[in-house]
mmCIF file of C-alpha atoms in Angstrom:
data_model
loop_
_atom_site.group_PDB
_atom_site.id
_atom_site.type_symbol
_atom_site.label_atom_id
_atom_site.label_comp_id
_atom_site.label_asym_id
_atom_site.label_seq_id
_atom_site.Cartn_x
_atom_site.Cartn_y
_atom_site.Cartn_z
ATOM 1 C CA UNK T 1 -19.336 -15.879 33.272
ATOM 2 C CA UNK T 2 -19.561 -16.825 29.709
ATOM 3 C CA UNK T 3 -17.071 -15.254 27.638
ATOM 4 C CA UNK T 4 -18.602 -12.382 25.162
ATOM 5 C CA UNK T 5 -18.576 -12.865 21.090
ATOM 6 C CA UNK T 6 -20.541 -10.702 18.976
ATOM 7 C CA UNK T 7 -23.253 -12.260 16.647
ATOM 8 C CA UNK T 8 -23.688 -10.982 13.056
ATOM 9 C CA UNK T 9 -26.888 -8.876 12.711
ATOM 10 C CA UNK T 10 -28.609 -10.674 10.077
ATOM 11 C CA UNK T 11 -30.051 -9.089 7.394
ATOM 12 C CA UNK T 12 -33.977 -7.520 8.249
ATOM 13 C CA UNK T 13 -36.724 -8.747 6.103
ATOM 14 C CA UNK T 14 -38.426 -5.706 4.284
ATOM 15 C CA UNK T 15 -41.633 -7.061 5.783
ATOM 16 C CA UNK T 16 -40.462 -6.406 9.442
ATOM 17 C CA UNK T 17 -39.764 -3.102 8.869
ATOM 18 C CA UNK T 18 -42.322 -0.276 10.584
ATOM 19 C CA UNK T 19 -44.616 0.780 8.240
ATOM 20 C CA UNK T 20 -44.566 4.533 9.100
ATOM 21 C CA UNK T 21 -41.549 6.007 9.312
ATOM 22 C CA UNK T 22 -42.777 9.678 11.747
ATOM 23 C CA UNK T 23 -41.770 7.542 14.763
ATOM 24 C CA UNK T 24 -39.238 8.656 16.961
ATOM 25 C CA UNK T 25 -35.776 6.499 17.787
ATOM 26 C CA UNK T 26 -37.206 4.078 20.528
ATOM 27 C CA UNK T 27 -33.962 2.651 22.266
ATOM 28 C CA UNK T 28 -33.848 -0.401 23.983
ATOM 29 C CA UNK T 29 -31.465 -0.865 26.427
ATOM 30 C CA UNK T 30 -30.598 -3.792 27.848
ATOM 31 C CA UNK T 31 -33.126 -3.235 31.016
ATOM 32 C CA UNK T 32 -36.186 -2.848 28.723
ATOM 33 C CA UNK T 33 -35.323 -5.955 26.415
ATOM 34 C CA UNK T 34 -35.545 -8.188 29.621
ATOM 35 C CA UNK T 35 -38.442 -6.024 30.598
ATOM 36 C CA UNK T 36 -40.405 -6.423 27.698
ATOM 37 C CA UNK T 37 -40.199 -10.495 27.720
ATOM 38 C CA UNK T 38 -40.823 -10.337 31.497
ATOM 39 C CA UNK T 39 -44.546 -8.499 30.144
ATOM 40 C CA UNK T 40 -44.372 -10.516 26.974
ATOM 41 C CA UNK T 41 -46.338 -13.831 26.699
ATOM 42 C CA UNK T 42 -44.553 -16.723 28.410
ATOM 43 C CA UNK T 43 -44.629 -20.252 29.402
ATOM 44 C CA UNK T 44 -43.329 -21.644 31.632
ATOM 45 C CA UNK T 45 -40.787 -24.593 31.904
ATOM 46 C CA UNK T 46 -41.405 -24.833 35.947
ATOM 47 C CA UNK T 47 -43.662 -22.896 37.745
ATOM 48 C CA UNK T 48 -42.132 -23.166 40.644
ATOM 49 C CA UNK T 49 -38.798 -22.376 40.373
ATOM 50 C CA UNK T 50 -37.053 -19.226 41.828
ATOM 51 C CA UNK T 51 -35.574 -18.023 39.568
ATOM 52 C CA UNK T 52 -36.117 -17.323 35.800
ATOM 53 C CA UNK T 53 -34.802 -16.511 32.112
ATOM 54 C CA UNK T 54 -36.186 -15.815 28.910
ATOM 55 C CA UNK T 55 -35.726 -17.810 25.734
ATOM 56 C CA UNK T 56 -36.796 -16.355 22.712
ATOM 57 C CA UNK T 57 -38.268 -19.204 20.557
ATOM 58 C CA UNK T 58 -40.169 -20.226 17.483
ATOM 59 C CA UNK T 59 -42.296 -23.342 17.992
ATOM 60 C CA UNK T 60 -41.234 -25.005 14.476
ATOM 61 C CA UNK T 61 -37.601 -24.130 15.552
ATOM 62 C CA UNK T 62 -35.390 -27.822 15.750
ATOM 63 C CA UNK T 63 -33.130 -25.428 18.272
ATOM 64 C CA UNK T 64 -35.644 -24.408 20.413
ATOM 65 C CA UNK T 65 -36.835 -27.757 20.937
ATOM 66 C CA UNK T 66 -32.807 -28.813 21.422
ATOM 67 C CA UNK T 67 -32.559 -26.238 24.506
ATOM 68 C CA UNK T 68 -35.875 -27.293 25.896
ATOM 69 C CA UNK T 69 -34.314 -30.890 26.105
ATOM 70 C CA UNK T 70 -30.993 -30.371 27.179
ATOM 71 C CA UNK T 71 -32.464 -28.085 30.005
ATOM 72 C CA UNK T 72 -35.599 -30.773 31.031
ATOM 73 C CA UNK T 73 -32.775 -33.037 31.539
ATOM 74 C CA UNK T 74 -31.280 -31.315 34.147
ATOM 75 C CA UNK T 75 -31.425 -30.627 37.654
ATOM 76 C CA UNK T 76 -31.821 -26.917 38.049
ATOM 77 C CA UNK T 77 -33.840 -24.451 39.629
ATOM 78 C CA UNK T 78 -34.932 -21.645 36.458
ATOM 79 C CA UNK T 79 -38.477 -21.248 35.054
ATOM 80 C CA UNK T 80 -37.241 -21.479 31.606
ATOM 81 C CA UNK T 81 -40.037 -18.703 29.729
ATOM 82 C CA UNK T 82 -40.431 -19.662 26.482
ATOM 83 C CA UNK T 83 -41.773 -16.554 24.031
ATOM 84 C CA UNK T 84 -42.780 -17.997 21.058
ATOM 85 C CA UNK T 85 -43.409 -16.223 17.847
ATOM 86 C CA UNK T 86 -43.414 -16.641 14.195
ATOM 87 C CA UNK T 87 -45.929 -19.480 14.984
ATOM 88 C CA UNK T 88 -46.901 -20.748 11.528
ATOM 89 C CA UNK T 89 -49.111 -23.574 11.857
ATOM 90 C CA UNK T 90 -48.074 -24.032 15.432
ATOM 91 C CA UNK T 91 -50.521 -21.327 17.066
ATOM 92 C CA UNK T 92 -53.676 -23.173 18.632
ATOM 93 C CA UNK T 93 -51.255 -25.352 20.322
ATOM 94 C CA UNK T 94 -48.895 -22.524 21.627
ATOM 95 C CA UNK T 95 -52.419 -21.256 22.770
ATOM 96 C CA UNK T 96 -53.404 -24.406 24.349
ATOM 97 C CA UNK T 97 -50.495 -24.553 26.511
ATOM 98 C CA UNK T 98 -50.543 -20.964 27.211
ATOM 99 C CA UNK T 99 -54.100 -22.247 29.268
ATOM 100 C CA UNK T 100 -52.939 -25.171 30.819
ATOM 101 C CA UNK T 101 -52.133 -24.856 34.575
ATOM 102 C CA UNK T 102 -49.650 -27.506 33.955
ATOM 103 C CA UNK T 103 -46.054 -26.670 35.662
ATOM 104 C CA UNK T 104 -44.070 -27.232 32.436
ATOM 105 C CA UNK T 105 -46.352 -25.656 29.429
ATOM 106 C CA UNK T 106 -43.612 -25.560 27.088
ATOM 107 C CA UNK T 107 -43.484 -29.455 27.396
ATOM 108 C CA UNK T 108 -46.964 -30.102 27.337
ATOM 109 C CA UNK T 109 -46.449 -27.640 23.664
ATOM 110 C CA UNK T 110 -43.737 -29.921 22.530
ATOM 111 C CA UNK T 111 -45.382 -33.386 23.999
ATOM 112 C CA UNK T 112 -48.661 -32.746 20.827
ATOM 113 C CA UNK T 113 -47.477 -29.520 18.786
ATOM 114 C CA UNK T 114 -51.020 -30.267 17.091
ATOM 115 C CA UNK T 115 -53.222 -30.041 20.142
ATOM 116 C CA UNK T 116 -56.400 -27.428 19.785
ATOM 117 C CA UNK T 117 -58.648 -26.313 22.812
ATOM 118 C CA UNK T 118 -62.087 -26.492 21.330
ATOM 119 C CA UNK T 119 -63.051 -23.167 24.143
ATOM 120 C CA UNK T 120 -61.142 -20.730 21.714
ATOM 121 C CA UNK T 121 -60.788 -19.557 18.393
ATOM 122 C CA UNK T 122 -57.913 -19.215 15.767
ATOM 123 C CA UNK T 123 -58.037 -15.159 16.108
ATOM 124 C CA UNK T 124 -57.013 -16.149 19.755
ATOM 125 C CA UNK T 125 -53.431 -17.792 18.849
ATOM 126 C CA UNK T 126 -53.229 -15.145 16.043
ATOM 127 C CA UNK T 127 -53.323 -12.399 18.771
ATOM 128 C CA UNK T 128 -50.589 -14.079 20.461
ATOM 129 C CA UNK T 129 -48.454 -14.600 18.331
ATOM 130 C CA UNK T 130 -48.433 -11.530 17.078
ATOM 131 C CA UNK T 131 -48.136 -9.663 20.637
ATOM 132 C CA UNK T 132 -45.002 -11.676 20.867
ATOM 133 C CA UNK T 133 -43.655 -10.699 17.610
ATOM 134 C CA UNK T 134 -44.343 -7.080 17.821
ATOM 135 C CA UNK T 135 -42.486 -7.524 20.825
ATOM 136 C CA UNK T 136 -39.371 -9.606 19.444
ATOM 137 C CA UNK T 137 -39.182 -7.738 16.176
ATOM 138 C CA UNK T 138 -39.546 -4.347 17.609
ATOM 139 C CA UNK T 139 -36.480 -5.120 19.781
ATOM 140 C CA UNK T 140 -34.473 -7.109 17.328
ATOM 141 C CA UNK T 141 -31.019 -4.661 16.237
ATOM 142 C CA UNK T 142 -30.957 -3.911 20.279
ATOM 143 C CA UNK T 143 -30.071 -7.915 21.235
ATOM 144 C CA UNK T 144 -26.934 -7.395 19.397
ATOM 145 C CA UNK T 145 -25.150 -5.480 22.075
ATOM 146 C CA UNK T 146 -25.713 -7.997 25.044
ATOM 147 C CA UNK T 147 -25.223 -10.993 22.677
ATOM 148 C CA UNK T 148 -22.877 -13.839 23.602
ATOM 149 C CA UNK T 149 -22.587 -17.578 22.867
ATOM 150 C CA UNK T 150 -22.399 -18.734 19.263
ATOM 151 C CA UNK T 151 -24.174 -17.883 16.398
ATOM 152 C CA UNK T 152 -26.070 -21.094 16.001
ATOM 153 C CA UNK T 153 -29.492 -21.025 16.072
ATOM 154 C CA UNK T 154 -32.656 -20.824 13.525
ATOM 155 C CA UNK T 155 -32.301 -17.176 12.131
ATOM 156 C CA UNK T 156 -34.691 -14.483 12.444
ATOM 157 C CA UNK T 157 -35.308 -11.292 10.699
ATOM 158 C CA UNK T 158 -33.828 -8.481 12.015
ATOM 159 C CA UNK T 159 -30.448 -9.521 14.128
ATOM 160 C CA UNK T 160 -31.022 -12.495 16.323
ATOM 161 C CA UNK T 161 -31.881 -15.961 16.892
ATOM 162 C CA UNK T 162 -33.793 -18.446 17.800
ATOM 163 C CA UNK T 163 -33.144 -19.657 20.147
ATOM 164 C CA UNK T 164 -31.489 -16.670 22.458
ATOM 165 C CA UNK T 165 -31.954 -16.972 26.369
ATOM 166 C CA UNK T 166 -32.159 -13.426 27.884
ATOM 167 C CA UNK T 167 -31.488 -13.457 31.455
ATOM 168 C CA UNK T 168 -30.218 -11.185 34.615
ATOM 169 C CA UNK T 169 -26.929 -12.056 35.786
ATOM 170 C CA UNK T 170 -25.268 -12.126 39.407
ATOM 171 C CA UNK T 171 -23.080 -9.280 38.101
ATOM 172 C CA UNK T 172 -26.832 -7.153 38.021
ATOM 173 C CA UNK T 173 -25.740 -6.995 33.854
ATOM 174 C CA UNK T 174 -28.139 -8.433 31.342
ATOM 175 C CA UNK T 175 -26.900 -11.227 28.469
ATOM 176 C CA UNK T 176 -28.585 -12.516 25.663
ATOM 177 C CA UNK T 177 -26.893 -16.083 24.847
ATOM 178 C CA UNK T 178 -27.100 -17.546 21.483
ATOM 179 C CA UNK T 179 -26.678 -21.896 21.333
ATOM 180 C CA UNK T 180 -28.043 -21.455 25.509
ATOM 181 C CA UNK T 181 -28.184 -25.146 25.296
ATOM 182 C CA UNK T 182 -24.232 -25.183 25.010
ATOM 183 C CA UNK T 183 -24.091 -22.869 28.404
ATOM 184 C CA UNK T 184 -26.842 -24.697 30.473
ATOM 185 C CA UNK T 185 -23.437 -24.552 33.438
ATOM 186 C CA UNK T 186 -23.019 -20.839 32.790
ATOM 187 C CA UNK T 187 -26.652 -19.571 32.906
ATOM 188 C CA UNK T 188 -27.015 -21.848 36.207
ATOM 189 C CA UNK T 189 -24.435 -20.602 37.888
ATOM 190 C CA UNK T 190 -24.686 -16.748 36.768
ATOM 191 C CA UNK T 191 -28.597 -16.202 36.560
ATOM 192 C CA UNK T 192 -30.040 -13.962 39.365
ATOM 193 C CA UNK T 193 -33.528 -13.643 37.769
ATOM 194 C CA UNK T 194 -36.509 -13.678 39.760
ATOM 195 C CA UNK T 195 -39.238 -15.288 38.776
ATOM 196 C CA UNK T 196 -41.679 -13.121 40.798
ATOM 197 C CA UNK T 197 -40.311 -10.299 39.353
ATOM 198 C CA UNK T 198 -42.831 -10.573 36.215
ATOM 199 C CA UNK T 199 -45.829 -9.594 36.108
ATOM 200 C CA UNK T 200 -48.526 -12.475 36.251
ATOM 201 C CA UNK T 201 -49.175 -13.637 32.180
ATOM 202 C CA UNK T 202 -52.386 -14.894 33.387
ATOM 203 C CA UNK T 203 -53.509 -10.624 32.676
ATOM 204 C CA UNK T 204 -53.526 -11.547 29.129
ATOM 205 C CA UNK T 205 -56.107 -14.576 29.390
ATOM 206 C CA UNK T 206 -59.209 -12.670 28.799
ATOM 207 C CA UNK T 207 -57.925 -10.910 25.896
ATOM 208 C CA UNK T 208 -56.523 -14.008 24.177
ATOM 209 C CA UNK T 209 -60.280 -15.882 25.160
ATOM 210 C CA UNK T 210 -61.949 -12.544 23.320
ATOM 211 C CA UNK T 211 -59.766 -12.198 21.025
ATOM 212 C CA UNK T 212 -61.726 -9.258 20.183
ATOM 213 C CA UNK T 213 -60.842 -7.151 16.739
ATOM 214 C CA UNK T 214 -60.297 -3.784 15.535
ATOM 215 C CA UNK T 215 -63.098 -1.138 14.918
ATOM 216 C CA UNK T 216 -62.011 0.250 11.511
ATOM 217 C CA UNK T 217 -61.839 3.603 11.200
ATOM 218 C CA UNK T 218 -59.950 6.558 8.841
ATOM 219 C CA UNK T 219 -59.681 9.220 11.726
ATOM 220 C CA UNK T 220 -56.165 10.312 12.560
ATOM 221 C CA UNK T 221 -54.724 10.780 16.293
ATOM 222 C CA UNK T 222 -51.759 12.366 17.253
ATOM 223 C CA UNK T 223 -50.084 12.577 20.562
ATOM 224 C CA UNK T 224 -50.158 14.841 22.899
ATOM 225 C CA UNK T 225 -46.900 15.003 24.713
ATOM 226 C CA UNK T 226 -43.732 13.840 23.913
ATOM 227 C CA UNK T 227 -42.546 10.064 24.298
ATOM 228 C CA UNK T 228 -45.848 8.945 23.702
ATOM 229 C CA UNK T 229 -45.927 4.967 24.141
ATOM 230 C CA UNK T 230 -47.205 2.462 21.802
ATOM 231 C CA UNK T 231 -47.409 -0.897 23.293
ATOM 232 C CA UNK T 232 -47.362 -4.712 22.200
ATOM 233 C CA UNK T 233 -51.020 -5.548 23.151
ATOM 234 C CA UNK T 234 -54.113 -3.151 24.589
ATOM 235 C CA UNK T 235 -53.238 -4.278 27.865
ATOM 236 C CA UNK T 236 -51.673 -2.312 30.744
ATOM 237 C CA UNK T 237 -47.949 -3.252 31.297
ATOM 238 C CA UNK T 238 -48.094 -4.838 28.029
ATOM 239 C CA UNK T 239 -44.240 -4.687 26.335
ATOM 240 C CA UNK T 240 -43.138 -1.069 25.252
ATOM 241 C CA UNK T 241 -42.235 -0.991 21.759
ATOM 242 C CA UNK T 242 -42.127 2.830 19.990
ATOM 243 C CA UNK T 243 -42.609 6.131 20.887
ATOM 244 C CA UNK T 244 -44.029 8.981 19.063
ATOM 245 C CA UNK T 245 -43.350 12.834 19.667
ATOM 246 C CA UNK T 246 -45.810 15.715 20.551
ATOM 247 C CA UNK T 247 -48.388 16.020 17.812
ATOM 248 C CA UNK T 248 -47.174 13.364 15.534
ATOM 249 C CA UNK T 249 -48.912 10.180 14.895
ATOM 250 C CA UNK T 250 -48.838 7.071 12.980
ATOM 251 C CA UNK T 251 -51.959 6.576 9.840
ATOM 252 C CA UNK T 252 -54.106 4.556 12.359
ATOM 253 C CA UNK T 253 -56.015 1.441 11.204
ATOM 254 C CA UNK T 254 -58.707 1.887 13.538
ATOM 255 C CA UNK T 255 -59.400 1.492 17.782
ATOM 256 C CA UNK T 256 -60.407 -1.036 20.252
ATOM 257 C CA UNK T 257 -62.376 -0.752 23.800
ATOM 258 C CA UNK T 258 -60.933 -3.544 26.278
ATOM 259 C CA UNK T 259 -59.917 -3.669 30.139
ATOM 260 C CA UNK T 260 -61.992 -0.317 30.704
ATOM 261 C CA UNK T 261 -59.892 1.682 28.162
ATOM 262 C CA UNK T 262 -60.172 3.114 24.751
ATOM 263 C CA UNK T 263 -57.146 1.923 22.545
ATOM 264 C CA UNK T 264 -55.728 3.323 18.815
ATOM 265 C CA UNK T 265 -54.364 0.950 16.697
ATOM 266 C CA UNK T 266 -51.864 0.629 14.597
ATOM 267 C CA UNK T 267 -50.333 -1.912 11.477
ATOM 268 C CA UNK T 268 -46.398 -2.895 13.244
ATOM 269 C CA UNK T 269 -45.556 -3.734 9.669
ATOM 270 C CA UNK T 270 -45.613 -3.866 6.520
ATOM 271 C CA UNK T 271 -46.931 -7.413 5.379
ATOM 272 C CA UNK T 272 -48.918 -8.661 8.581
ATOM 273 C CA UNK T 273 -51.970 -7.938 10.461
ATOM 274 C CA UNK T 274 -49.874 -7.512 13.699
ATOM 275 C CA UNK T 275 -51.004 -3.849 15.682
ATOM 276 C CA UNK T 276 -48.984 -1.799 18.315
ATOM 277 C CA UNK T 277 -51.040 -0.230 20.755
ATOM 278 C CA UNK T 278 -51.598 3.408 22.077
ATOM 279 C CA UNK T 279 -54.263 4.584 24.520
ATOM 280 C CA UNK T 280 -56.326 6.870 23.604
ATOM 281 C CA UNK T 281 -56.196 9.300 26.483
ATOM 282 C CA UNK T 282 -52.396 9.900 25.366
ATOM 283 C CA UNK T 283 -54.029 11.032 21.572
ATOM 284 C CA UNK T 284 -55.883 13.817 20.527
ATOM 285 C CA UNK T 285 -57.807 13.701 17.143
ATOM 286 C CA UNK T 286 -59.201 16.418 14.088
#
């Protein structure tokens, strides 16, 4: 087992804040931080291994890249996930890979971080990305409780690192390890993650091919029940990331029709285009 040391919550940029504050508390304990990257936006580092772990990446990050080495280099049998966010200029080629039916796309990402598939357009790696960072950022203060390893890494706002592997252990506990590529022994020995045990990211292709955008709008909806859900992308079994109480709602930006369902969405944060997701059935509107 690796031994536990707490990482230092960094500082939150103001910009990753939510931008409504009539949300409810949404916890995230440590079952529904490995859920949500298990229904996050992964690739893969071996299709066909067994068992798997998530790493929590940034494509310009020198770490991430450092991890992905030390653990191609190796004999093992984990499907690495990689879920990138924060792209920058790294997006179409996240995107690419995200497409390829290659058994290692997180190589074939780092092998030509400038590659472009001509089939789709930039709105399609800007919807990725920002499922995936919804889905980080959303989460962030909850890694800190699960967190071992060191503290080095690229930082990122909001209390953890990149890169931080998230796995299931033999113990049935949960760890999110900071510097992973120091603990490649560890995580082999103590992973129990199954790799079948996520759904299929292939759900998300026609979405990302669509890439289809919001229908503006100024009408309000609130929710009808208690622990409403907003979600990561308007996709069933997309990540969980807030909850809103009986008859309170966030200022919606408009709603969406896709996958045979009505969806209202709304800004994640302050400074970015990125939505969270509710369906519409759960709302009611005046």
């Amino acid at each position: 087992m690796i031994s536990r040391r707490y990482f230092m919550v960094l500082g939150a940029a103001a910009s990753l804040f939510p931008k409504f504050a009539i949300a409810q508390d949404m916890q995230f304990p440590p079952d529904v931080v490995l859920g949500n990257l298990e229904k996050a936006v992964w690739l893969s580092t071996n299709r066909s291994a067994p068992r798997a772990a998530y790493v929590v990446a940034a494509p310009w990050c020198p770490y991430c890249k450092q991890f992905y080495d030390a653990q191609a280099a190796r004999s093992h049998d984990i499907d690495y996930r990689f879920v990138f966010m924060d792209f920058r200029q790294f997006g179409p080629a996240v995107t690419n890979a995200y497409f390829s039916d290659v058994e290692d796309q997180v190589g074939l990402f780092y092998n030509d971080r400038s590659a472009r598939n001509p089939a789709l357009s930039p709105r399609s790696a800007e919807l990725l990305g920002q499922i995936n960072t919804v889905t980080g950022h959303s989460m962030a203060n909850h890694f800190r409780p699960i967190l071992a390893g060191t503290s080095t890494g690229s930082a990122a706002p909001g209390g953890f690192a990149y890169p931080t592997v998230v796995q299931r252990e033999q113990s049935g506990s949960i760890s999110a390890i900071l510097g992973g590529w120091m603990y490649l022994d560890e995580i082999e020995q103590s992973n129990s993650g199954d790799a079948k045990a996520a759904p299929d990211t292939a759900r998300y292709g026609d979405l990302l091919r669509t890439a289809p955008r919001v229908d503006r709008g100024s009408r309000n909806y609130f929710a009808k029940a208690a622990d409403t859900p907003y979600f990561s992308a308007p996709i069933g079994n997309a990540p969980q990331v807030a909850i809103i109480g009986e008859g309170s709602g966030y200022k919606a930006a408009g709603t969406m029709s896709f996958g045979g369902e009505e969806w209202v969405a709304v800004l994640a944060f302050t400074s970015t285009d990125a939505m969270q997701w509710g369906r519409m059935t759960d709302f009611f509107t005046q």
